[in-house]
Every structure is written in structure tokens, then in C-alpha cells.
Coordinates of C-alpha atoms in Angstrom, one line a residue:
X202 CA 105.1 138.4 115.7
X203 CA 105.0 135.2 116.4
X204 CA 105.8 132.4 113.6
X205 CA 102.6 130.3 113.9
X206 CA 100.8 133.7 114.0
X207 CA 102.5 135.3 110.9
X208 CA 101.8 131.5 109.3
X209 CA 97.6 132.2 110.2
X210 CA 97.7 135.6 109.0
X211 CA 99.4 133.9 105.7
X212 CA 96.9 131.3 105.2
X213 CA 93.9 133.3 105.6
X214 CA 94.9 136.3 103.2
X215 CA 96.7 135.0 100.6
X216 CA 94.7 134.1 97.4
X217 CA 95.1 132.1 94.4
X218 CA 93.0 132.2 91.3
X219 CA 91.9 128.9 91.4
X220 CA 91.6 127.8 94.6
X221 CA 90.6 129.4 98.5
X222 CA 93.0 128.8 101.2
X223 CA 90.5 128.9 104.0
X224 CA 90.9 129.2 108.1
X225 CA 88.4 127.7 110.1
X226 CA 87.6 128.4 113.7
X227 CA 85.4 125.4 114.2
X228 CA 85.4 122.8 116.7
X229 CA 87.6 119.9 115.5
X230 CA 86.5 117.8 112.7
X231 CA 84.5 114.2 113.1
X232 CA 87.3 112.0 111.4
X233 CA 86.0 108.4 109.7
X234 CA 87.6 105.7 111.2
X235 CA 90.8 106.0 108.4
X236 CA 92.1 108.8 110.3
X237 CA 94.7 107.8 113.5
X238 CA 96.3 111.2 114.5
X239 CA 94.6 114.1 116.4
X240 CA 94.8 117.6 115.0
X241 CA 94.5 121.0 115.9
X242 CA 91.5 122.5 117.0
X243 CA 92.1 125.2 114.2
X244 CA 92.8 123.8 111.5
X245 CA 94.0 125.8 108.1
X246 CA 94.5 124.3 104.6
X247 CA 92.7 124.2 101.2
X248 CA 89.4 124.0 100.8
X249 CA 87.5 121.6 97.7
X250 CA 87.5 122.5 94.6
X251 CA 84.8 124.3 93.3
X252 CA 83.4 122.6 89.5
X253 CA 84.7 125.4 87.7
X254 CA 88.4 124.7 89.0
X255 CA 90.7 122.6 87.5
X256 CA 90.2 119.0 89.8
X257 CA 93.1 118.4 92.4
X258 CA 95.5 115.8 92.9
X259 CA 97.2 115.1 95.9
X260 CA 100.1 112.9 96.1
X261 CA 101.6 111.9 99.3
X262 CA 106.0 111.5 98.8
X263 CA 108.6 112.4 96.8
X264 CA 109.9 109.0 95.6
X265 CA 110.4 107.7 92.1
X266 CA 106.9 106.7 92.5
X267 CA 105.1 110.0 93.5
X268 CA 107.8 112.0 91.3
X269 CA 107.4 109.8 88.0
X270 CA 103.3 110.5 88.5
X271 CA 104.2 113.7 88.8
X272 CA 106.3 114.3 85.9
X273 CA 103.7 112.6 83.5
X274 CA 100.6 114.0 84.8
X275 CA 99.0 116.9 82.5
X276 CA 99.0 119.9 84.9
X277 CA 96.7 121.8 81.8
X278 CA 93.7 119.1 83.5
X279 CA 94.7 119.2 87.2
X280 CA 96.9 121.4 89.9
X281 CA 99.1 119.2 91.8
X282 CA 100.0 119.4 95.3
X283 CA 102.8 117.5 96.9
X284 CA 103.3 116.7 100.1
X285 CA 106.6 115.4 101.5
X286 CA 108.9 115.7 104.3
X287 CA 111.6 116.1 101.7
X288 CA 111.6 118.2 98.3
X289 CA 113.6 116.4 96.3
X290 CA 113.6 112.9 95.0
X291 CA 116.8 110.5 95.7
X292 CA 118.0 108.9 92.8
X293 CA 118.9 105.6 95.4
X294 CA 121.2 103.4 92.9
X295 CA 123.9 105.8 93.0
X296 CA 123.2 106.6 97.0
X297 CA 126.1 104.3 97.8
X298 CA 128.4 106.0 95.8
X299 CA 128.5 109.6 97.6
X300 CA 129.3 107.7 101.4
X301 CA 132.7 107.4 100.1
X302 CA 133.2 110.3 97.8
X303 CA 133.2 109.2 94.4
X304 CA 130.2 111.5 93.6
X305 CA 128.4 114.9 95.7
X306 CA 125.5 114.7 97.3
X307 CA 123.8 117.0 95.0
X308 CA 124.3 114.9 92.2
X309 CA 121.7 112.0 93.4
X310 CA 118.9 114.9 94.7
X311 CA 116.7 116.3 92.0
X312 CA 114.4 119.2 93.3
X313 CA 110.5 118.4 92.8
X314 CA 109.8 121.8 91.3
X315 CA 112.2 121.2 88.5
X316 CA 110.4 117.2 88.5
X317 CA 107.1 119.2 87.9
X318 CA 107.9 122.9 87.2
X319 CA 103.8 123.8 87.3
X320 CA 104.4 123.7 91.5
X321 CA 106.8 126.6 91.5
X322 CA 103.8 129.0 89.2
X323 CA 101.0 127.4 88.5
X324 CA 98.4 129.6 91.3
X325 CA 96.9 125.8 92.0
X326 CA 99.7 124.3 92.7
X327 CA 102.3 123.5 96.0
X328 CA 104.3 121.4 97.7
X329 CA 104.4 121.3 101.6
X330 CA 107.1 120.2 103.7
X331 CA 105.1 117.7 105.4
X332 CA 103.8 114.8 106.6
X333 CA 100.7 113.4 106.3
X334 CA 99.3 112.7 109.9
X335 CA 95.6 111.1 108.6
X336 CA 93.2 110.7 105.7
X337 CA 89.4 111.3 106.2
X338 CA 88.3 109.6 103.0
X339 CA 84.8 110.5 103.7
X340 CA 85.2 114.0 103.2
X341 CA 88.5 113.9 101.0
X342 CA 90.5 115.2 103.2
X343 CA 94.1 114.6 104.1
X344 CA 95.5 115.9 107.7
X345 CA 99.1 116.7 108.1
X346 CA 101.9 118.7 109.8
X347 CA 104.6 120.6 108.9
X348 CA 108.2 119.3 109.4
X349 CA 110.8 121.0 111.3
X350 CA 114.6 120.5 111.6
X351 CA 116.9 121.3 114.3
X352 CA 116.0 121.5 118.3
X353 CA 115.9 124.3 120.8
X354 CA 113.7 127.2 122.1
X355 CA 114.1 128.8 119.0
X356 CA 112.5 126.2 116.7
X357 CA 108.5 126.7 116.0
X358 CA 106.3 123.7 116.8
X359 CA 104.9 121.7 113.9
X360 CA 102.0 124.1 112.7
X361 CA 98.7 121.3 111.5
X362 CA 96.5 121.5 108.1
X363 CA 94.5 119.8 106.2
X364 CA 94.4 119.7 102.0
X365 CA 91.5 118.8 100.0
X366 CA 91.8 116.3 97.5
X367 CA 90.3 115.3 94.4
X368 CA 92.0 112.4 93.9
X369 CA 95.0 111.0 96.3
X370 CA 98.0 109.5 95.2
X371 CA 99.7 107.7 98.0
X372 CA 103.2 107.1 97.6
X373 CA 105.1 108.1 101.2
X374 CA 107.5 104.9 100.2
X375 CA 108.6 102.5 103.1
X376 CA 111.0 102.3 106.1
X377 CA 113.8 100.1 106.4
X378 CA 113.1 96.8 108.5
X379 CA 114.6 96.1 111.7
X380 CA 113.2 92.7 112.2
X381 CA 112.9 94.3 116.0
X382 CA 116.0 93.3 116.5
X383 CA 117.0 95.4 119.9
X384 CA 119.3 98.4 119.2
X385 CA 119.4 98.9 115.5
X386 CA 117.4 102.1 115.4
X387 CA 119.7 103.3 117.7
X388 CA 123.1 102.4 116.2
X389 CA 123.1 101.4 112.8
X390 CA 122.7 103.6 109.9
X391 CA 120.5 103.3 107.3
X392 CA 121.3 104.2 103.9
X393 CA 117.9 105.1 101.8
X394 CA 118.2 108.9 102.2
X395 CA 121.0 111.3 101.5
X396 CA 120.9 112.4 104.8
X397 CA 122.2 108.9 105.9
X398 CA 124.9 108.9 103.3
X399 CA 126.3 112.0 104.6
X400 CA 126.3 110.4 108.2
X401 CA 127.8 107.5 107.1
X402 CA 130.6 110.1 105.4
X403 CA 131.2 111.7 108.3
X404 CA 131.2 108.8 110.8
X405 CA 133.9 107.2 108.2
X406 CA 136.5 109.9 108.2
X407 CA 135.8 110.6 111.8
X408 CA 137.0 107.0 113.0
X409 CA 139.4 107.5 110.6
X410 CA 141.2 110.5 111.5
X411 CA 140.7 109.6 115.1
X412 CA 142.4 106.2 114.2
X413 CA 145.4 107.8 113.6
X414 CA 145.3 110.2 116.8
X415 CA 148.8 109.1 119.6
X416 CA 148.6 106.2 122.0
X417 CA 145.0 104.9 121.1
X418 CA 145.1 101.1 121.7
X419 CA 145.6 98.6 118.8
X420 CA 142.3 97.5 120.0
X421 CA 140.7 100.3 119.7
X422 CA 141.7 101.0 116.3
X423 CA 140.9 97.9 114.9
X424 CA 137.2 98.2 116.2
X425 CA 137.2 102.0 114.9
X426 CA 138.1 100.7 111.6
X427 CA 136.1 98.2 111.1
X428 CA 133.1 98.5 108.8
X429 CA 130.5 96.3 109.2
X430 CA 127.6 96.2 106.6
X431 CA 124.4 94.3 107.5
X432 CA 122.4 92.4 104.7
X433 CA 123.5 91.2 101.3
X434 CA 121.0 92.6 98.9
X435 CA 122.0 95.2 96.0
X436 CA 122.7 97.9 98.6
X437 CA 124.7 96.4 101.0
X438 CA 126.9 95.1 97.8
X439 CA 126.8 98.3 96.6
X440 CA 128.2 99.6 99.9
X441 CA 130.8 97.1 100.0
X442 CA 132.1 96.9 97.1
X443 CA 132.4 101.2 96.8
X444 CA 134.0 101.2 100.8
X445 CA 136.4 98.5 99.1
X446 CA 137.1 100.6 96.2
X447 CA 137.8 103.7 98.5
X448 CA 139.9 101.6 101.1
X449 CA 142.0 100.5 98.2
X450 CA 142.3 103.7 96.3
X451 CA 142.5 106.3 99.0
X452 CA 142.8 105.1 102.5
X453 CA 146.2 103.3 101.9
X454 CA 147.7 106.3 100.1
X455 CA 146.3 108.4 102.2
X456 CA 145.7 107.2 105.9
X457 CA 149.3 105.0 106.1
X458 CA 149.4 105.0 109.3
X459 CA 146.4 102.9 109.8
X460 CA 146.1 101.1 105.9
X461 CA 146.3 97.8 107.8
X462 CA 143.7 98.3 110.6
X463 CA 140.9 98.9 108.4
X464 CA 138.5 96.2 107.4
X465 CA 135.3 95.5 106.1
X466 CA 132.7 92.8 106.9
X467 CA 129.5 91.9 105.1
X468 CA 127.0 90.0 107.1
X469 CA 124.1 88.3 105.2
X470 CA 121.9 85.5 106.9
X471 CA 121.4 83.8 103.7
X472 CA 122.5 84.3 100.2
X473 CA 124.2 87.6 98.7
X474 CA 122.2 89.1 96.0
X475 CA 119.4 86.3 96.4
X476 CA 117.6 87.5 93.0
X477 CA 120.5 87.1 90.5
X478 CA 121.8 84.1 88.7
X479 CA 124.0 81.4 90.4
X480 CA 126.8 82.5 88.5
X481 CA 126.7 86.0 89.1
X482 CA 126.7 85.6 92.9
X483 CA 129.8 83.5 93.1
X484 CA 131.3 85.7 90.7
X485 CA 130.5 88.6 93.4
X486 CA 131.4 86.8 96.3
X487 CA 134.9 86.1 94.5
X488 CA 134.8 90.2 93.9
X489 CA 134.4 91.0 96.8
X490 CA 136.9 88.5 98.7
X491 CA 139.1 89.7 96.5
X492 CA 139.3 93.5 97.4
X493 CA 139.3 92.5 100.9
X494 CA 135.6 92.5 102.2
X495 CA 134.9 89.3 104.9
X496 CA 131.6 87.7 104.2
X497 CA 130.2 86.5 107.2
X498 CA 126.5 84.2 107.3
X499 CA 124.8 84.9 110.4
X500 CA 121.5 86.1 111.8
X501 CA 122.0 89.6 114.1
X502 CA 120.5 89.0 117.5
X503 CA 121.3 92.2 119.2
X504 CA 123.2 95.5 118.3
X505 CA 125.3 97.4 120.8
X506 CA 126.6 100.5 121.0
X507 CA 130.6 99.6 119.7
X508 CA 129.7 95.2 118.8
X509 CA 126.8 93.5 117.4
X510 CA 126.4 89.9 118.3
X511 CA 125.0 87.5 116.2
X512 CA 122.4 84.0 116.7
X513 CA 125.4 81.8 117.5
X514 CA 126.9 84.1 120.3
X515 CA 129.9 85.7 118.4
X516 CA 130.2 89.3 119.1
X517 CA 131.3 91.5 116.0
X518 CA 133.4 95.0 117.3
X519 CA 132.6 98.0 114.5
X520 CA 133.4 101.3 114.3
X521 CA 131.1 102.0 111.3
X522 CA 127.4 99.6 110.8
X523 CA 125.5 100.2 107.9
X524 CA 122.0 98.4 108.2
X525 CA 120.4 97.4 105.0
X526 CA 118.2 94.2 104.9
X527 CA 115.4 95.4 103.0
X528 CA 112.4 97.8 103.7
X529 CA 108.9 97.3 105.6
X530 CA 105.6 99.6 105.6
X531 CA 106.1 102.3 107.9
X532 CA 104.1 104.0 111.3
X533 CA 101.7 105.6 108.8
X534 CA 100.9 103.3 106.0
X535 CA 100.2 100.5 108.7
X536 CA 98.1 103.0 110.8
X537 CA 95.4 103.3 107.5
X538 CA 92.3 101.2 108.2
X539 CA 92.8 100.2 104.2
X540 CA 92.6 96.7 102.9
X541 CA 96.5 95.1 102.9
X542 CA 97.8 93.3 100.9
X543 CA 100.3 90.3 102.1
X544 CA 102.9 92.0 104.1
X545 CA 101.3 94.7 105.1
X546 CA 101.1 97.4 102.4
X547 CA 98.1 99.0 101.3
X548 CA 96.5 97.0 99.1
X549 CA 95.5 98.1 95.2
X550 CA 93.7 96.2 92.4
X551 CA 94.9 95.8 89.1
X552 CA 94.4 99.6 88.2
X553 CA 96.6 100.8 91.5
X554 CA 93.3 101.6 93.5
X555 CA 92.4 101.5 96.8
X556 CA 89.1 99.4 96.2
X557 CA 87.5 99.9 99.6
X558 CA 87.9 104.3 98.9
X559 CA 86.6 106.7 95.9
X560 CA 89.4 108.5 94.6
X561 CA 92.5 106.7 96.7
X562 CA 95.3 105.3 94.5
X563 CA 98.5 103.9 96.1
X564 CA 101.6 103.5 94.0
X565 CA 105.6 102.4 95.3
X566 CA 107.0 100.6 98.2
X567 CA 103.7 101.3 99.9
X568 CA 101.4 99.1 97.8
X569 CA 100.8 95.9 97.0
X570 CA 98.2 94.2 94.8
X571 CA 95.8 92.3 97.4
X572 CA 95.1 88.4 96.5
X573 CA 91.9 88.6 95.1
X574 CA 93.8 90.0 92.1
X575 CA 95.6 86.7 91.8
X576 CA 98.7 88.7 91.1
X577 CA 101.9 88.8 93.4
X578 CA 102.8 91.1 95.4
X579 CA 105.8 93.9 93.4
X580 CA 109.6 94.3 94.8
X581 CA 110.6 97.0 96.0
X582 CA 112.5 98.5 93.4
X583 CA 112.9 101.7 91.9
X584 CA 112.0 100.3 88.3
X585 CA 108.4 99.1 89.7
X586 CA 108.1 102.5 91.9
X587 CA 109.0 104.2 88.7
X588 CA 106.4 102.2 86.2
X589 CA 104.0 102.5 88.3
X590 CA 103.7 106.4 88.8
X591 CA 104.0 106.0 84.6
X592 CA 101.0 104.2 84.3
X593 CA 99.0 106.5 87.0
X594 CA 99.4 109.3 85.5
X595 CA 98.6 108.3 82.2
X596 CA 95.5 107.0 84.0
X597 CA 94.4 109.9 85.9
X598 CA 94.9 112.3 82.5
X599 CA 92.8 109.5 80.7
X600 CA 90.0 110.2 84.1
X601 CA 90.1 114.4 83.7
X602 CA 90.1 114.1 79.8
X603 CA 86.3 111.8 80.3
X604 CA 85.1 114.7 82.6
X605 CA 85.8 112.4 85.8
X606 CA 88.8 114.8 87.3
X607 CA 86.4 116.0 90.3
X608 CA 85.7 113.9 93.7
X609 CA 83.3 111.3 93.5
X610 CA 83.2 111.8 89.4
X611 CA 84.8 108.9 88.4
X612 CA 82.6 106.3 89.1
X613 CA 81.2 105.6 85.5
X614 CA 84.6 106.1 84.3
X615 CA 86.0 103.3 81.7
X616 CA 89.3 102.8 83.2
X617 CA 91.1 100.6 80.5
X618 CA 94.0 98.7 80.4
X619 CA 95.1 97.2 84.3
X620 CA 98.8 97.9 84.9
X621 CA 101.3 95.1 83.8
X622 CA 104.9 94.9 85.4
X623 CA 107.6 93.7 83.1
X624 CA 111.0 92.9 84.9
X625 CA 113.8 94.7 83.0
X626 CA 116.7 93.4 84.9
X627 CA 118.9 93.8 87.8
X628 CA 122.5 95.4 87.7
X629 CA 125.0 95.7 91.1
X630 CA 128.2 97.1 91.0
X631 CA 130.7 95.0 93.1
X632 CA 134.0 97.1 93.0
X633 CA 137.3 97.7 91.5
X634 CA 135.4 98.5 88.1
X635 CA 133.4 95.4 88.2
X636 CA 129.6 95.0 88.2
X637 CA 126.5 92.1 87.7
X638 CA 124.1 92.9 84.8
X639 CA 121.0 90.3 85.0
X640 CA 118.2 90.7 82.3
X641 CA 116.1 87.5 83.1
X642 CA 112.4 88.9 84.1
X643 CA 112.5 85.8 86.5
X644 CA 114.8 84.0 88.9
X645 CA 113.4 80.7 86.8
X646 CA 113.7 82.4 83.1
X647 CA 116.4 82.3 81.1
X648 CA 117.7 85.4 79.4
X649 CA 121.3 87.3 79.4
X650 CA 123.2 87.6 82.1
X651 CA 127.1 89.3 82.3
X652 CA 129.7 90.3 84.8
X653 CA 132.7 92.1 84.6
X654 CA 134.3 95.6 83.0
X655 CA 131.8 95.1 80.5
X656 CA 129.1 95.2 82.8
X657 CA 130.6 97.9 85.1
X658 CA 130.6 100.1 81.6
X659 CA 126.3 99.0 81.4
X660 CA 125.5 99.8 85.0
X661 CA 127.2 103.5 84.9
X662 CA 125.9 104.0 81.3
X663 CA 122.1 103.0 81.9
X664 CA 121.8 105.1 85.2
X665 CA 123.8 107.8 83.4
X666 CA 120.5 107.8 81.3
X667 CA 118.5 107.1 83.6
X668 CA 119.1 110.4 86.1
X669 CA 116.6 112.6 86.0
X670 CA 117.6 116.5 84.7
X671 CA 120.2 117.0 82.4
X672 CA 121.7 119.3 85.0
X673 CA 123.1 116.0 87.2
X674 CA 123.7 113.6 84.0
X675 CA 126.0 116.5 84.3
X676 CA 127.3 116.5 87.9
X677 CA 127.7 112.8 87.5
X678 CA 129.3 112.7 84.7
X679 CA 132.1 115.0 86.2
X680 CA 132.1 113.7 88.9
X681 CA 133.3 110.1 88.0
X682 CA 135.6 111.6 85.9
X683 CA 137.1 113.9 88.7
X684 CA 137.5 111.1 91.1
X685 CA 139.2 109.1 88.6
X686 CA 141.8 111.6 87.7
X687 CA 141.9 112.7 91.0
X688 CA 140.8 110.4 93.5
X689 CA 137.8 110.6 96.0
X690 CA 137.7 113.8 98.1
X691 CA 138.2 112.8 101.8
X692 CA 137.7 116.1 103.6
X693 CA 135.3 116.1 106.2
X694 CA 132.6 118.4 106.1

């Protein structure tokens, strides 16, 4: 049998208690003008609620946004449904540190189910592997597609469905920005998911053992060696300042042979860490001299497939590029016919709603308050992604406590307090058991501001807390402590 027919006959016979998973042989659906992506003409998914079922929420990602919501939202008032093309959520501070070995790559993934435990049992209740392909706001309606991995005859095309939605949580997160610079998509790596830190891994000790292989050119080696890191915000520092530590540590012990070949070279088109204090940046730059990295200022005009060349014409050889100059709205988010706000993210009022739509909240890297709140548009950091899905969820249990839970319910609904952002601080690791720890809530306000050991012990401690489960405070803990009894693993895998 085939899959997408065993997938029908699933859809249509399996039942839930509190909700109908329908399959209907109509003609495709009239889609409002939000929705950018044709679907099958036999579409299956959930139908709507019925009054005496608990209301639905639908969130859209797996990010600390969309998890955090998840986490606080009171599944005794709603089912929840997730839909992601990944089901887990990355804890992205400590990305950085699995590229070079210091911890595994199951440390920094949480599964959602143990994030929100009602989505493995509750009978209302899923996640899809997915992604959503269009929203019919009209009819509350999200379209999307399953995700498959892999390539060949063997591999099922992407089956289509649709999920009703009492209210819709989008928070699918952004896509790293390539400026359009020509060839970057194509030869950098990116490093916002842990499948790009396990590329990066494997590229690394690839050049490396191959490095060390007879009669390759000195050339040759040199470029294979060399480690370039684009953009000089908290990740790429991050990057370079671990890569440092495990060139230091482990390659020269390990890799003699080539100890004096490898490099690394941090370009950044402006200033490194932008949003610290003065002090702490020339403290970093002085770091990261230090344990060898080259700081380059340049603009990258084009990327090719073994040197990228930069605005004045000098031509950078690399064996390893790591791309990280910030993030952007992706295909999907700029696709939505929604109100933006300034630079191109959906745009939300004070209370995280999409004020053109009934029921449509957008929380993350996704969303930005739109000017006529007179408010600035958020950074794109995990502490705003995380306060954020906080404050929704509170919101949304405050909505189905007043009898508002159900589509188009809401509308008389006293809402209360908007959300407020207060900036906790910013902390970067620079190597060689050194790290930045600023607590100003402004580049213009004063407050505390460290570097140093001291501030290496604050960074590991805090996101120590701040991992999700018990289960990887646990990995991580043993982890650091492995790799500094041991050193970092360097097999290839």
C-alpha cells in the first residue's frame, strides 16, 4: 500500500475524543487573499472546533518563542497543536559550542513533547512535522505540508493539510540574511540550527584530516585550514573565540603536523559586538588577537566556491566559512498579505496581535511592533523571543478563562496589560575562559558591565539555568566537565 494511501486511510479513521480529523473530496478551497501557496485538491486535516470542545491553539515553530507559549499555556483550557519543520527547540547560545566538540548535540535540543507533555496524550493535541504553506484567515484555517528528509525514488512526496485554528500563534522565527550577496547560500554555512553545527563539525575535521594527507601543496593546506567567520555580532564571536579555544587546546596536540597552517579570520564590516560597551569590545578584540583569530573590516562582495572577495578587491582563500551577520524574515512570513512592521516582519500592536486579523498573534524573530504603536521595533534575541511567548500565553489563558477561547469570541474580551520588554543584558564568550557580561538595558544607560574569568563563570552559570529540562542541565554540565578533563572529542562522525 502505498504511503500517501496508508496516510488517507489514517486520517479519515482515526478518532479522537475531542476533535474530528476529517477528509474531504471537494474541489479545492477559495483561499482569501492571505494565502500564497496552492494545495491539494484533497485536502485532509482537522476540522473546527465544535463549542463543546476545548478551543484550539495553533502555533506555527518551535523556537524559544513558540516553545515558551507553549510551556506556559494551560492545556486544561485549550489543546495545542504545533506545527514545525523540526521537533525540538535549539537552545542557540550554546550552538557554537557543539561545532568544535566542547558539548553533544543533544545537549542544546529539547524535544517539544517534553516542552509541553499534553502533545504526546492529550486526544486534542499534535505536533506535525511541517510547514505552513498559507493561512486563510477568513475561515481560520492554516494550509501546510509535511516535511521530508533524504532524496530518491524511495522518499514519499510531501502529503498537504490543512488545521483549524482557534487562535494562531505565529512564531516560524527568521532566516539568516544574505544581503543578496551572490554565492553565500551556496557556500557558507550558517549556524542557527544544529543541523548546521554538525556540518560545520564535519567540514572542520574533514579539511583537517585531509590537511595532513602526502604531497598536498602548502597552498592548499593553508586555504584548507583557514577558517573564515563572516560577521561580528555575538555568534560569530562566539564561533571564534570556541574555534580558538579548540585550535589551541586540541589541534596542536593533536594535528602536529599541520598546528601552523591553521588560522582563523573574523570579518565584520563595522564594529564587533556593536551593542556592548566600548570597553568590553576592545577588551574582546584584545581576546581574540590574542588566541590568534585575524580581525579583518570589510564589506563581502561576492563568495566563491574556495575564496570570498571583499568591496576593496582582496580575495580571502577558506577552507571552512561560517556566515552569520544577523537574521531577516523569511519566504513565508514576507509572502503574508499582513500589515509589516519596519523591516519586514509581521507587524503586532502592543498586545502581540495581528490587528488587521481575528484571532492571529505573532510572537519572535517574526514580529515587530508596527509604528503606530510608537514603540521600536524588538532584537532578535532569544530573551525577547522567550518574554514574549511568556506574556502570550498568560494572555491567551487570561482569553479561555473569560469564555473568549473559541474563533471569533474574543472580541469583547478585556485584554489588560500591553507587553513591556525589559533588556536584561548581554553576555558573549570570547575564549580561553574569558567572556563579556553587559547588564545596561541600553547602549546609552549606564549600569554594570564585566569581562573576564569572572564573567566566563556568569555566562556558563546563567545558561546553565537557563536550559530547559533538567535532563540537559545535565548533559551540559558533564559535558564541560568531560572536555576539560579530557579535551574535546575530535572523531568524525
Amino acid at each position: 500500500m502505498s504511503w500517501r494511501r496508508t496516510l488517507t486511510i489514517f486520517f479519515s479513521t482515526t478518532t479522537r475524543p475531542s476533535n474530528s480529523i476529517r477528509k474531504s473530496l471537494a474541489p479545492p478551497l477559495s483561499f482569501s487573499s492571505h494565502f500564497s501557496s496552492a494545495t491539494s485538491p484533497f485536502p485532509s486535516g482537522l476540522d473546527p472546533t465544535k463549542p463543546s470542545d476545548k478551543p484550539r491553539v495553533v502555533v506555527l515553530g518551535s523556537g524559544w518563542a513558540g516553545c515558551r507559549l507553549m510551556k506556559g499555556i494551560d492545556t486544561s483550557i485549550y489543546d495545542v497543536v504545533c506545527i514545525s519543520p523540526r521537533n525540538h527547540m535549539v537552545f542557540t547560545p550554546l550552538l557554537a559550542s557543539t561545532c568544535v566538540g566542547t558539548l553533544e548535540f543533544r545537549s542544546v535540543a529539547e524535544p517539544i513533547a517534553r516542552i509541553q507533555p499534553a502533545i504526546s496524550h492529550a486526544p486534542g493535541s499534535f505536533f506535525f512535522l511541517a510547514r505552513c504553506r498559507g493561512i486563510d484567515t477568513e475561515k481560520h484555517v492554516v494550509h501546510c505540508e509535511t516535511v521530508i528528509d533524504g532524496s530518491g525514488s524511495n522518499i514519499p512526496e510531501p502529503w498537504p493539510f490543512q488545521v483549524s485554528y482557534d487562535k494562531l500563534v505565529i512564531a516560524s522565527g527568521a532566516e539568516a540574511s544574505t544581503f543578496g550577496i551572490d554565492g553565500v547560500k551556496e557556500h557558507a554555512i550558517f549556524l542557527r540550527e544544529v543541523s548546521h553545527a554538525q556540518e560545520i563539525r564535519r567540514k572542520l575535521l574533514l579539511n583537517l584530516m585531509l590537511s595532513d594527507v602526502p604531497g598536498i601543496s602548502e597552498e592548499e593546506k593553508s586555504r584548507l585550514l583557514h577558517c573564515v567567520v563572516v560577521g561580528g555580532g555575538p555568534t560569530g564571536v562566539e564561533f571564534s573565540g570556541e574555534l580558538s579555544d579548540f585550535i589551541i587546546r586540541d589541534v596542536h596536540e593533536r594535528y602536529s603536523h599541520v598546528k601552523d597552517y591553521i588560522n582563523v579570520t573574523l570579518i565584520e564590516a563595522s564594529e564587533i559586538l556593536s551593542s556592548f560597551d566600548v570597553r568590553l569590545r576592545q577588551y574582546a578584540i584584545n581576546q581574540l588577537t590574542k588566541s590568534g583569530v585575524r580581525l579583518v573590516r570589510g564589506v563581502v562582495k561576492h563568495v566563491q566556491p574556495q575564496k570570498l572577495i571583499l568591496n576593496d578587491g582582496t580575495e580571502v582563500p577558506y577552507g571552512l566559512l561560517v556566515w552569520s551577520t544577523g537574521v531577516g524574515p523569511s519566504h513565508f512570513i514576507s509572502s503574508l498579505q499582513f500589515p509589516k512592521s519596519p523591516g519586514g516582519r509581521i507587524g503586532v500592536d502592543e498586545w502581540l496581535r495581528v490587528p488587521s486579523e481575528q484571532d492571529v498573534f505573532s510572537i519572535g524573530d517574526c514580529s515587530g511592533f508596527l509604528e503606530s504603536t510608537g514603540k521600536h521595533v524588538l532584537p532578535a534575541l532569544a530573551q525577547v523571543a522567550e518574554r514574549q511567548g511568556k506574556y502570550l500565553a498568560s494572555l491567551l489563558n487570561q482569553i479561555g478563562k473569560s469564555g473568549g477561547g473559541h474563533a471569533d469570541s474574543a472580541r469583547d474580551v478585556e485584554f489588560g496589560n500591553p507587553f513591556v520588554y525589559k533588556h536584561l543584558g548581554s553576555m558573549a564568550t570570547v575564549g580561553s575562559y574569558k567572556a563579556l557580561v553587559d547588564l545596561r538595558q541600553s547602549k546609552e544607560a549606564k549600569g554594570l558591565s564585566l569581562a573576564g574569568f569572572i564573567s566566563w563563570f556568569i555566562w556558563r552559570s546563567a545558561y546553565l539555568t537557563r536550559v530547559v529540562s533538567w535532563r540537559n542541565r545535565f548533559y551540559v554540565a558533564i559535558n564541560w566537565a568531560t572536555t576539560f578533563v579530557f579535551g574535546r572529542d575530535i572523531s568524525r562522525i
